[in-house]
Coordinates of C-alpha atoms and ligand atoms in Angstrom, one line a residue:
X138 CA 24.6 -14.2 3.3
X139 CA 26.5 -11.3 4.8
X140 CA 27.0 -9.6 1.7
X141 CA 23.5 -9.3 0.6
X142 CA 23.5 -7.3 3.6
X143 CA 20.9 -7.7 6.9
X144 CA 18.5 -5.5 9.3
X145 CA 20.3 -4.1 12.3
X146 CA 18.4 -5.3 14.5
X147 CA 14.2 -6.0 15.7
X148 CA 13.7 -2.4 15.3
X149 CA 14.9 -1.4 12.0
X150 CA 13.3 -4.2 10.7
X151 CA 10.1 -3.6 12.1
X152 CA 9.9 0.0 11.5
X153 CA 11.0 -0.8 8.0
X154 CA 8.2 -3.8 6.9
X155 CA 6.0 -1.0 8.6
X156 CA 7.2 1.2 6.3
X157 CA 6.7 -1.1 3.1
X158 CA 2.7 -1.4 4.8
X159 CA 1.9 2.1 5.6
X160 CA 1.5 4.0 2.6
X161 CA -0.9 5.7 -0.1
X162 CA -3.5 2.5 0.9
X163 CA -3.4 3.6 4.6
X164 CA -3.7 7.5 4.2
X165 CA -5.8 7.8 1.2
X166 CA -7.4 4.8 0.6
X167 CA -9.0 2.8 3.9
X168 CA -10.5 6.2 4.6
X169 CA -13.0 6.7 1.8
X170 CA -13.4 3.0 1.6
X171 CA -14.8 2.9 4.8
X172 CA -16.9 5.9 4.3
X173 CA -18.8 4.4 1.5
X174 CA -18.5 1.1 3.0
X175 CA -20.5 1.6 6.3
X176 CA -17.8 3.3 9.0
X177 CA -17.1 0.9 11.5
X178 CA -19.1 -2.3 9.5
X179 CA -15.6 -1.7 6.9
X180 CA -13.3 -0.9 10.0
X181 CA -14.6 -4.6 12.0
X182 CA -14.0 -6.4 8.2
X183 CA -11.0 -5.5 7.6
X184 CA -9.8 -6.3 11.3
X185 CA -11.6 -9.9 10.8
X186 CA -9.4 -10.1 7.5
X187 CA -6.8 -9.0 9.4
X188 CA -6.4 -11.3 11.7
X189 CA -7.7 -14.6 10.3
X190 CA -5.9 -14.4 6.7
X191 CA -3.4 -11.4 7.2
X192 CA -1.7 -12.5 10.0
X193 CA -0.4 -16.0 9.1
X194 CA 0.2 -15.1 5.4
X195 CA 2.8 -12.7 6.6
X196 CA 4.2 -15.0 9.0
X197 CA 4.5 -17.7 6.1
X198 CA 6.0 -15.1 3.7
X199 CA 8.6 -14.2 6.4
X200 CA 9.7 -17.1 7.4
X201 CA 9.7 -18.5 3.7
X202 CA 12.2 -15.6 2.8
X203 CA 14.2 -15.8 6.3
X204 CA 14.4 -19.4 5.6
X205 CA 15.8 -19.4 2.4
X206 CA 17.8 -16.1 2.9
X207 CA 17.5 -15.0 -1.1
X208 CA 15.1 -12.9 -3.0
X209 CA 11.5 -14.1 -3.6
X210 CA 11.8 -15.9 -7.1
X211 CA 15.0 -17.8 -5.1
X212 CA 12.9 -18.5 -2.2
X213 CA 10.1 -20.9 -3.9
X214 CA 12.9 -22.3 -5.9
X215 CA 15.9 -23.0 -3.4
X216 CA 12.6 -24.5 -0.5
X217 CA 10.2 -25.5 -3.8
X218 CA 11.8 -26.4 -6.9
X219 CA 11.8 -24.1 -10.1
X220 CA 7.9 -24.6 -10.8
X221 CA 7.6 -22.9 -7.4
X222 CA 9.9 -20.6 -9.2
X223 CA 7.2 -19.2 -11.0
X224 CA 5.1 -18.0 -8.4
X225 CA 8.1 -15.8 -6.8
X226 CA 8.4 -14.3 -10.8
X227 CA 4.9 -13.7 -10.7
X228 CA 5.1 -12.0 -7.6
X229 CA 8.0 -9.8 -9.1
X230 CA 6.4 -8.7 -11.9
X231 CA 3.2 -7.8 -10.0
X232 CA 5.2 -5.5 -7.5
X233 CA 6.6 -4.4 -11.0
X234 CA 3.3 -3.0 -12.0
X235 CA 2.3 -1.7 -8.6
X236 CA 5.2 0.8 -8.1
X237 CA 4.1 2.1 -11.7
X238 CA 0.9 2.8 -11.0
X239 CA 2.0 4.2 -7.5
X240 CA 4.6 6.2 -8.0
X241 CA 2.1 8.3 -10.3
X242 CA 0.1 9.5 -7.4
X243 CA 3.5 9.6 -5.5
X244 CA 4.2 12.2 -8.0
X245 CA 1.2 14.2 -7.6
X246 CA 1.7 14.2 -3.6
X247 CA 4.9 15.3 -4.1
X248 CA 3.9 17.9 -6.5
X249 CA 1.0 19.0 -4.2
X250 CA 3.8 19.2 -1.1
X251 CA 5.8 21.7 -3.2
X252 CA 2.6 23.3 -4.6
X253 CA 0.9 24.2 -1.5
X254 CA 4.0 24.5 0.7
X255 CA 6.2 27.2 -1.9
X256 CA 3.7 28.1 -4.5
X257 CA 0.3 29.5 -4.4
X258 CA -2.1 26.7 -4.9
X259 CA -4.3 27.4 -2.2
X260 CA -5.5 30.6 -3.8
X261 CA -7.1 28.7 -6.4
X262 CA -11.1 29.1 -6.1
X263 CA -12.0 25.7 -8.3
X264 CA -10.2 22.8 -7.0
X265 CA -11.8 19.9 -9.0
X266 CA -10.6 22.0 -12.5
X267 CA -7.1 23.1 -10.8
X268 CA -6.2 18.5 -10.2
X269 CA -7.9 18.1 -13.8
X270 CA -5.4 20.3 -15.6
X271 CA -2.6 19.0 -13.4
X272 CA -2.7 15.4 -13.4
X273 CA -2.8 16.2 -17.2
X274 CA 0.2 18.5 -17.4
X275 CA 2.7 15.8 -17.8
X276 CA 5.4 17.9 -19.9
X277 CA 5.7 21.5 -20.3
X278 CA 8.8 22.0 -22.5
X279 CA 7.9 25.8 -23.2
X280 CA 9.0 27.6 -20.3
X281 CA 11.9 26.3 -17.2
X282 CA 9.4 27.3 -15.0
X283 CA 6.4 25.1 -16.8
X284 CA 9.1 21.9 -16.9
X285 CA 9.7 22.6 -13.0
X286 CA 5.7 22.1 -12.9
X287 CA 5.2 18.9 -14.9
X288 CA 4.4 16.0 -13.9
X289 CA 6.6 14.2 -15.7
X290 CA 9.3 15.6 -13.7
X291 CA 7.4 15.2 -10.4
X292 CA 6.9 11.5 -10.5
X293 CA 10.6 11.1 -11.9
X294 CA 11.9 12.7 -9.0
X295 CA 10.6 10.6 -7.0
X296 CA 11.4 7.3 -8.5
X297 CA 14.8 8.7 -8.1
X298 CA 14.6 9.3 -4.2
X299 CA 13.7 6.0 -4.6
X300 CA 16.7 4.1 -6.6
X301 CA 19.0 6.6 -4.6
X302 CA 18.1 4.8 -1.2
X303 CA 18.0 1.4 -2.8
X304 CA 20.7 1.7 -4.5
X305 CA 22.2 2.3 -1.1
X306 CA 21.8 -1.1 0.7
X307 CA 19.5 -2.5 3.1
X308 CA 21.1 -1.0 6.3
X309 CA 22.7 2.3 5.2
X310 CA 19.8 3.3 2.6
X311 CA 16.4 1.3 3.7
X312 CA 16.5 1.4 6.9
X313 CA 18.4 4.0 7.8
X314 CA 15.2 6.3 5.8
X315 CA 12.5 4.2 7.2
X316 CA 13.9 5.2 10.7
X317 CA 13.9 8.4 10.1
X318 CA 10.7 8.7 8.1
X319 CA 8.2 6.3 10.0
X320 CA 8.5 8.4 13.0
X321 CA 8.3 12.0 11.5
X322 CA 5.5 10.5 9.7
X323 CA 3.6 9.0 13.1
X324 CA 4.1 12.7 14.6
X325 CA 2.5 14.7 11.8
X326 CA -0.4 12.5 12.1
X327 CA -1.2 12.9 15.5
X328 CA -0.2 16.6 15.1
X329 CA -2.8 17.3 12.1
X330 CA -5.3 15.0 14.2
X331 CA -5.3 17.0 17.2
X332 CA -6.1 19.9 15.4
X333 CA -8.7 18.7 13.4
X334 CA -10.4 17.8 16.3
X335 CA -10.9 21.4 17.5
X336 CA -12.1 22.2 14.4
X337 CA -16.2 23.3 14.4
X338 CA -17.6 20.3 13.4
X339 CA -15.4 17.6 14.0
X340 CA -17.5 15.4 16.0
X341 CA -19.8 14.8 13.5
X342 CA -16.8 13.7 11.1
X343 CA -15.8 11.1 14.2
X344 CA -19.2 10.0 14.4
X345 CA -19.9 9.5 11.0
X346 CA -16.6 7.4 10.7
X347 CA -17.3 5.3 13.6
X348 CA -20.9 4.1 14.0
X349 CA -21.8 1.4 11.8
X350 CA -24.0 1.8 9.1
X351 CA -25.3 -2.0 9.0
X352 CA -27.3 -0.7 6.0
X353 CA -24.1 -0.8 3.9
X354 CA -22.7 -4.5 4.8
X355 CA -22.6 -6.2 1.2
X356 CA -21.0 -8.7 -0.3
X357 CA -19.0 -6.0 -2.1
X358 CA -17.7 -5.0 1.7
X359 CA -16.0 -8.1 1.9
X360 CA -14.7 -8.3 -1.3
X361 CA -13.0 -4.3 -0.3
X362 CA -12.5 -5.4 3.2
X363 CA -10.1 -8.2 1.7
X364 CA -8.3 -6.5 -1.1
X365 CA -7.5 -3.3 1.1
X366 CA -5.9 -5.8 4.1
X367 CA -3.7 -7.5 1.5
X368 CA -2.5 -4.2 -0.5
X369 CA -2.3 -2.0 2.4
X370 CA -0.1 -4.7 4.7
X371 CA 1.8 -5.4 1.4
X372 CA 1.2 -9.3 1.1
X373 CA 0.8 -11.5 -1.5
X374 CA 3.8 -10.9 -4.0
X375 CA 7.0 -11.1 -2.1
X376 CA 8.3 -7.9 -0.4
X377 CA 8.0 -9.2 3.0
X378 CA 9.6 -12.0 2.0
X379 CA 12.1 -9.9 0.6
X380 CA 12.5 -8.0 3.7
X381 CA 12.2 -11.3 5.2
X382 CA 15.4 -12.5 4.2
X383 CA 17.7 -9.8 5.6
X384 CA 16.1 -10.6 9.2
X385 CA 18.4 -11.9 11.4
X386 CA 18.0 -15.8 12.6
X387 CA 17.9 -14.2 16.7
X388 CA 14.4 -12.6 15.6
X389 CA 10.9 -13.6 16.7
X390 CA 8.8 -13.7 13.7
X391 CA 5.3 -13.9 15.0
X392 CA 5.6 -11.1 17.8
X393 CA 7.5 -9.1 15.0
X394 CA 4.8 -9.2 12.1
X395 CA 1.6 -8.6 15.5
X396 CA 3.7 -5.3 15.7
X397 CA 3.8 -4.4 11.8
X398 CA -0.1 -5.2 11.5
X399 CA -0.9 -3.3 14.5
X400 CA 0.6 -0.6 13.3
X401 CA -0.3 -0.4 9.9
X402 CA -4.0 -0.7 11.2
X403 CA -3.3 1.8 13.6
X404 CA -2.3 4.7 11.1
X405 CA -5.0 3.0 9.0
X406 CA -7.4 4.5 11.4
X407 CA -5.9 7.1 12.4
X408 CA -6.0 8.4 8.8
X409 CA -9.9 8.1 9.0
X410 CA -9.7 10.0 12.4
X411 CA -7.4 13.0 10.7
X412 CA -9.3 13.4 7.5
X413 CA -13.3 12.8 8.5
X414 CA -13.2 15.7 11.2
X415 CA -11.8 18.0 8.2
X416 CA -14.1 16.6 5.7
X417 CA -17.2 17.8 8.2
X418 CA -15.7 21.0 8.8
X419 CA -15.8 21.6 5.0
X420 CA -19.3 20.8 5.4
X421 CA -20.0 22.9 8.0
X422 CA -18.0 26.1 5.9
X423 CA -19.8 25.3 2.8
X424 CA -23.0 24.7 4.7
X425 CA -23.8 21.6 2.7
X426 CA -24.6 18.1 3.9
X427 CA -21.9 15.8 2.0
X428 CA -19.2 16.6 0.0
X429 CA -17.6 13.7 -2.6
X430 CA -15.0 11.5 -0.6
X431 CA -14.3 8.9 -3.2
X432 CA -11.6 8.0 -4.8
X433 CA -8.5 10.3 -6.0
X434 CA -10.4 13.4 -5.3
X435 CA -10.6 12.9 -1.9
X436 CA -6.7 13.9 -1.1
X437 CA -6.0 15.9 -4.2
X438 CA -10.0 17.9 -4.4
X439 CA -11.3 18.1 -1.3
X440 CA -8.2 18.4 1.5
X441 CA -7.1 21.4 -0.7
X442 CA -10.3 22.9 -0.2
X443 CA -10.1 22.5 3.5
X444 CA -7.0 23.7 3.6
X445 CA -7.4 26.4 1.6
X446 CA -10.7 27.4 4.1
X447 CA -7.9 27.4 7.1
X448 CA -6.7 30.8 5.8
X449 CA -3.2 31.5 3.8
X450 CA -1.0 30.7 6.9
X451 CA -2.5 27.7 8.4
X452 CA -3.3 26.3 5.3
X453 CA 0.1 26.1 3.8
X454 CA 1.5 24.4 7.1
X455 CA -1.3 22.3 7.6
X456 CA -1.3 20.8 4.0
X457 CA 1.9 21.2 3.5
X458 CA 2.7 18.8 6.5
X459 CA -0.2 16.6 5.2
X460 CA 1.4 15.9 1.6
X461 CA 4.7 15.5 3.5
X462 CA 3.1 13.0 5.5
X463 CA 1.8 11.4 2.6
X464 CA 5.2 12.0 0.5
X465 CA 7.0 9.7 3.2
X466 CA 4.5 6.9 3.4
X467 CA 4.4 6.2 -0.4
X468 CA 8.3 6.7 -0.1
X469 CA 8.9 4.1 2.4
X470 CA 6.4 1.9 0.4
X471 CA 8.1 2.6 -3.4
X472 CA 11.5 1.6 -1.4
X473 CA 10.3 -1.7 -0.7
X474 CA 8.5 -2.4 -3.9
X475 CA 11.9 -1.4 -5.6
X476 CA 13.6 -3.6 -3.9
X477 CA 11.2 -7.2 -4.8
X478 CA 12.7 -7.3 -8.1
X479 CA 16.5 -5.2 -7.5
X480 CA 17.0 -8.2 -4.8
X481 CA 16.0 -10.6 -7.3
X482 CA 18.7 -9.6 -10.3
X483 CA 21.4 -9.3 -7.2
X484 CA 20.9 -12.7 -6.3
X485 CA 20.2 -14.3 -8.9
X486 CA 22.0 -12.8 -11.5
X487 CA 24.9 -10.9 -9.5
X488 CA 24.3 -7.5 -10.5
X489 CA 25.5 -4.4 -8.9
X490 CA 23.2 -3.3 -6.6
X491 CA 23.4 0.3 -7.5
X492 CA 22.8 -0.7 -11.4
X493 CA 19.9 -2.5 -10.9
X494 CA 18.2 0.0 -8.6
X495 CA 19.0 2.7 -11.1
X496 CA 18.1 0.5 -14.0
X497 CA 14.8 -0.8 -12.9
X498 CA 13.9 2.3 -11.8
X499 CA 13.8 3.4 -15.2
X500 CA 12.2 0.9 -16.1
X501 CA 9.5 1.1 -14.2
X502 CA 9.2 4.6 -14.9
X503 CA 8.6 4.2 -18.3
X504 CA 5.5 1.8 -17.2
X505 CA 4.6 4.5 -15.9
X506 CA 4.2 6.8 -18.3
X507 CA 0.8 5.3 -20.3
X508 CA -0.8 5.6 -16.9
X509 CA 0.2 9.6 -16.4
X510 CA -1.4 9.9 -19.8
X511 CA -4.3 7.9 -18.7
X512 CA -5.7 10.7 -17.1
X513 CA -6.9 12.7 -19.8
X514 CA -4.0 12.9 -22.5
X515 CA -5.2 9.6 -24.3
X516 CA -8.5 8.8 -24.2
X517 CA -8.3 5.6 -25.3
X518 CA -6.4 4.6 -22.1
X519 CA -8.9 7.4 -20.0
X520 CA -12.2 4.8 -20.9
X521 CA -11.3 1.1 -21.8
X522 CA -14.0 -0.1 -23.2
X523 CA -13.4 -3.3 -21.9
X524 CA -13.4 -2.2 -18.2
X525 CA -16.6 -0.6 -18.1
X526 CA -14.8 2.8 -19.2
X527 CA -13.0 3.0 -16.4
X528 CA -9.3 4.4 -17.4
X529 CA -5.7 2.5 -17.5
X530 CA -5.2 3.5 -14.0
X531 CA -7.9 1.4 -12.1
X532 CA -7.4 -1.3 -14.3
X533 CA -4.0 -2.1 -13.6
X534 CA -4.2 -1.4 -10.1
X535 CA -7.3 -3.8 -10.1
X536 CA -5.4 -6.6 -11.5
X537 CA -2.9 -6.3 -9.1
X538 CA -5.2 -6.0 -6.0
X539 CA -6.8 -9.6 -7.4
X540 CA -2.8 -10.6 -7.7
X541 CA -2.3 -10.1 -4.1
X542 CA -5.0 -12.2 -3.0
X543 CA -4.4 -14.7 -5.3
X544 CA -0.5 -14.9 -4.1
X545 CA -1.6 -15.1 -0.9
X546 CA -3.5 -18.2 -1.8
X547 CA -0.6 -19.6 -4.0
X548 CA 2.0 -19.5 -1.0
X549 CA -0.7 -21.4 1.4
X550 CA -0.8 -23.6 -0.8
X551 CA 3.4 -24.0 -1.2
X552 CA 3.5 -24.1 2.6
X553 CA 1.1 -26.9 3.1
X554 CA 1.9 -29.0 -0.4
X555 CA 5.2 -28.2 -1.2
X556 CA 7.1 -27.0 1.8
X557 CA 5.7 -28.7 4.5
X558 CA 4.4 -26.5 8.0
X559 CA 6.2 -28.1 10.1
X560 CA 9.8 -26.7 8.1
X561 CA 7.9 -23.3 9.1
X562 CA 6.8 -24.1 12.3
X563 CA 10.6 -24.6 13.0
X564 CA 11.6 -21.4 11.4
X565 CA 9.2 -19.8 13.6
X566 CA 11.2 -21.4 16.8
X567 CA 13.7 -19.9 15.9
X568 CA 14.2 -16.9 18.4
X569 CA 11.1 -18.2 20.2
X570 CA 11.7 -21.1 22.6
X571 CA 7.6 -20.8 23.6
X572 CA 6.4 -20.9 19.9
X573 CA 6.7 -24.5 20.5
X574 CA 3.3 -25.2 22.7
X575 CA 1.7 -22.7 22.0
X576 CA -1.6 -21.8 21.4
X577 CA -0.5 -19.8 18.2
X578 CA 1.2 -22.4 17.0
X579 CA -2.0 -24.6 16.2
X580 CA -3.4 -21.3 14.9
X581 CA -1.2 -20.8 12.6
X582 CA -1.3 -24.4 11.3
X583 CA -4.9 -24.8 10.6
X584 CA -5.5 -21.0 9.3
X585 CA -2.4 -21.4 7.1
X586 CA -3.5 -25.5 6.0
X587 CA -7.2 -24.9 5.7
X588 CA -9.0 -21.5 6.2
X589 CA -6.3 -19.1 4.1
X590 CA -6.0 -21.5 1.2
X591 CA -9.8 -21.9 1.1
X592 CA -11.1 -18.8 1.7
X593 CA -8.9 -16.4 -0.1
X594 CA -8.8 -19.0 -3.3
X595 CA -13.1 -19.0 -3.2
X596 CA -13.0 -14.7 -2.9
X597 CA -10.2 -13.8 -5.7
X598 CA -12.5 -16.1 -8.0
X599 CA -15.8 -14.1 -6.3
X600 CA -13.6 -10.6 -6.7
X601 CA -13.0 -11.4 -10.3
X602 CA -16.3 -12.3 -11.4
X603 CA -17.4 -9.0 -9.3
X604 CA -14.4 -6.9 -11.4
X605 CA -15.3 -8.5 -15.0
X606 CA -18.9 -9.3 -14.6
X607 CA -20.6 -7.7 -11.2
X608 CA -21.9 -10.1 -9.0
X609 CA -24.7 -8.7 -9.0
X610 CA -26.0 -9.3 -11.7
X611 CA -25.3 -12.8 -11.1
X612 CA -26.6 -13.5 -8.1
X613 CA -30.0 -11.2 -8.4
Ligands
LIG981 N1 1.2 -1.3 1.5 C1 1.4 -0.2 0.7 C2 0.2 0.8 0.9 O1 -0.6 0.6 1.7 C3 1.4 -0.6 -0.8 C4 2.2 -1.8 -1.1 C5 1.6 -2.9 -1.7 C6 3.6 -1.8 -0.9 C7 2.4 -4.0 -1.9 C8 4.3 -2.9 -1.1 C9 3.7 -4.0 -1.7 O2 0.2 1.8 0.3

């Protein structure tokens, strides 16, 4: 076990899984979801999901992975059998698809860091037109300058950083950058916070975010409550498992993973608390009563905007260290989504480390290419006719968000069938001489036996027929 290498210590690994979690879903995404979904209504959801199906699958996907001490296709085969095999390939393949969607809009953070921060894009007066034409610019060959700018380049680059600190090991290349990152990253977003605050107009931003809006609790708020806790603590298709099995025997598995959810859910909000204040003091600028929050435009439309409304100076430092702050948590998430299937050709097939990182990387960059050009380039994969003309993008990271949950189901279900909870209960002992009698310990059995299994096998089923169908229609 030694030479696949190990976490130094409690720290390194929790400030690393943290990594994995905090990322695009925590800076970009649970903000305008719970804007549209009701403020605090989404924010008390997602801390139910949290807790009562969150929390144990992440203890069961640790402990599976720290138990078996391989990669997560090795994992379900070495405690499961080779059927269970299956389920860790799945898992591989989905994490496969994830980091190509991702590190897309890695990219165009990363291009919007160097954009704002050494070239002029603040000056720009239309910001909606300014993301149109770039997310579409994926390959200037006509001028060094035009090349520097494409996207094509961006998005490489950062798969690069990527396989480069892979490529390096567990200790000496994961952890080591999630220890330096996760804390620069905590600063800037308490730094950018505390300003927006004294910005005119910030209360109203707070207070929008945080009093509930019980006229926007549907069904639908479940169903986004659910997918965001699953993508945004990175459960369901192996990377904490992953992680999981470079974690030293001496560790205490439950405490650990309360830290990593508490923190993920902490930058979580904190995002909301950062970006809503600015979002109102745009409003208050423009004089208007709502600007668009939703989706991509949100980061990459309307930030810019506020930025640019700071004035040349501020602006460039302010939004520069946002997109930094945004560069590093989709860095330290890439990393571990690199790693679900580099871990799995060391183990199982022996491979050099630094080949497979630099291998599947490619790889996984070409995935990503059809989804660059989704966004305008070919319109065929800009409105799939099948998906309600929605464009490649959504759709595949749709499918993957249903994959999560439906993972998450899938490894219950190994635990209690296959497995056995009381092999995990004493994996969880381990390091934990009180886990024994404890009150958690009979949580963690029943949610893991009855109420995971149950409840996030009836909702993927409900969150597909909502995806392909709309429930809706079904139910009305
Ligand atoms: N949790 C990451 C985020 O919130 C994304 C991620 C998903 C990373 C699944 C790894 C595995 O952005």
């Amino acid at each position: 076990m030694s030479t696949r290498g190990n976490f130094s210590g409690r720290i390194g690994f929790i400030l690393t899984a943290a990594g994995s979690a905090v990322g695009l879903g925590n800076i970009w995404k649970f903000p305008y979801l719970a804007g549209q979904n009701g403020g605090a209504v989404f924010l008390f959801i997602y801390l139910i999901c949290v807790f009562l199906l969150c929390y144990p699958v992440m203890v069961g996907e640790i402990s599976i992975g720290r138990r078996a001490g391989l990669d997560a296709y090795g994992s379900y085969t070495k405690l499961g059998g080779k059927r269970w095999g299956l389920l860790g390939l799945f898992g591989i393949m989905v994490g496969i698809f994830i980091l190509s969607f991702y590190n897309v809009v890695a990219g165009w953070a990363f291009g919007y860091f160097l954009h704002i921060s050494f070239g002029d894009l603040l000056n720009q007066t239309d910001f909606s037109s300014f993301f149109g034409l770039f997310v579409n610019d994926l390959l200037d060959l006509s001028s060094a300058e035009g090349l520097a700018n494409s996207n094509f380049i961006f998005s490489m680059v950062f798969m690069a950083m990527t396989a480069f600190i892979v490529a390096r090991g567990i200790q000496s290349g994961i952890e080591a950058s999630n220890k330096i990152m996760m804390p620069i990253l905590y600063l800037i977003l308490i730094g950018i916070i505390i300003y927006a605050l004294t910005l005119p107009n910030a209360m109203s931003g707070v207070k929008f975010y945080l009093i509930p809006d019980f006229a926007e609790l549907k069904i639908q708020t479940l169903f986004e409550g659910l997918k965001q806790a699953f993508f945004s603590l990175s459960l369901g298709m192996g990377t904490l498992m992953t992680y999981g099995s470079y974690l030293k025997k001496t560790e205490n598995i439950p405490s650990s993973v309360a830290v990593i959810s508490a923190a993920d859910t902490s930058v979580a909000f904190l995002a909301g608390l950062m970006i809503f204040p600015l979002v109102h003091f745009l409003q208050f600028k423009l004089q208007v009563t709502e600007v668009a929050t939703a989706g991509p435009p949100l980061i990459f439309i309307v930030l810019p905007q506020i930025f640019h409304e700071m004035g040349p100076l501020l602006g460039r430092i302010v939004g520069g260290l946002f997109f930094l702050l945004v560069c590093f948590a989709a860095l330290t998430s890439t990393i571990s989504l690199l790693e679900v299937p580099v871990a799995y050709l060391v183990d199982q097939k022996k491979m050099s480390r630094k080949k497979v990182s630099w291998g599947i990387a490619l790889l996984i960059f070409i995935l990503g290419l059809p989804i660059m050009a989704s966004q305008g380039m070919i319109p065929a994969l800009n409105k799939l006719a099948f998906y309600k003309d929605q464009d490649y993008l959504v759709f595949v990271a749709d499918m993957c968000d249903i994959s999560l949950t439906v993972g998450g189901c899938l490894m219950c279900i190994f635990i209690t069938r296959r497995w056995k909870i009381h092999n995990m209960h004493e994996e969880l002992e381990i390091g934990n001489p009180g886990y024994k009698n404890s009150f958690l310990k009979k949580y963690l059995s029943f949610t893991i036996q009855y109420v995971c299994p149950v409840l996030l096998g009836f909702l993927s089923i409900l969150i597909i027929i909502d995806k392909f169908f709309g429930i809706d229609r079904i139910f009305n």
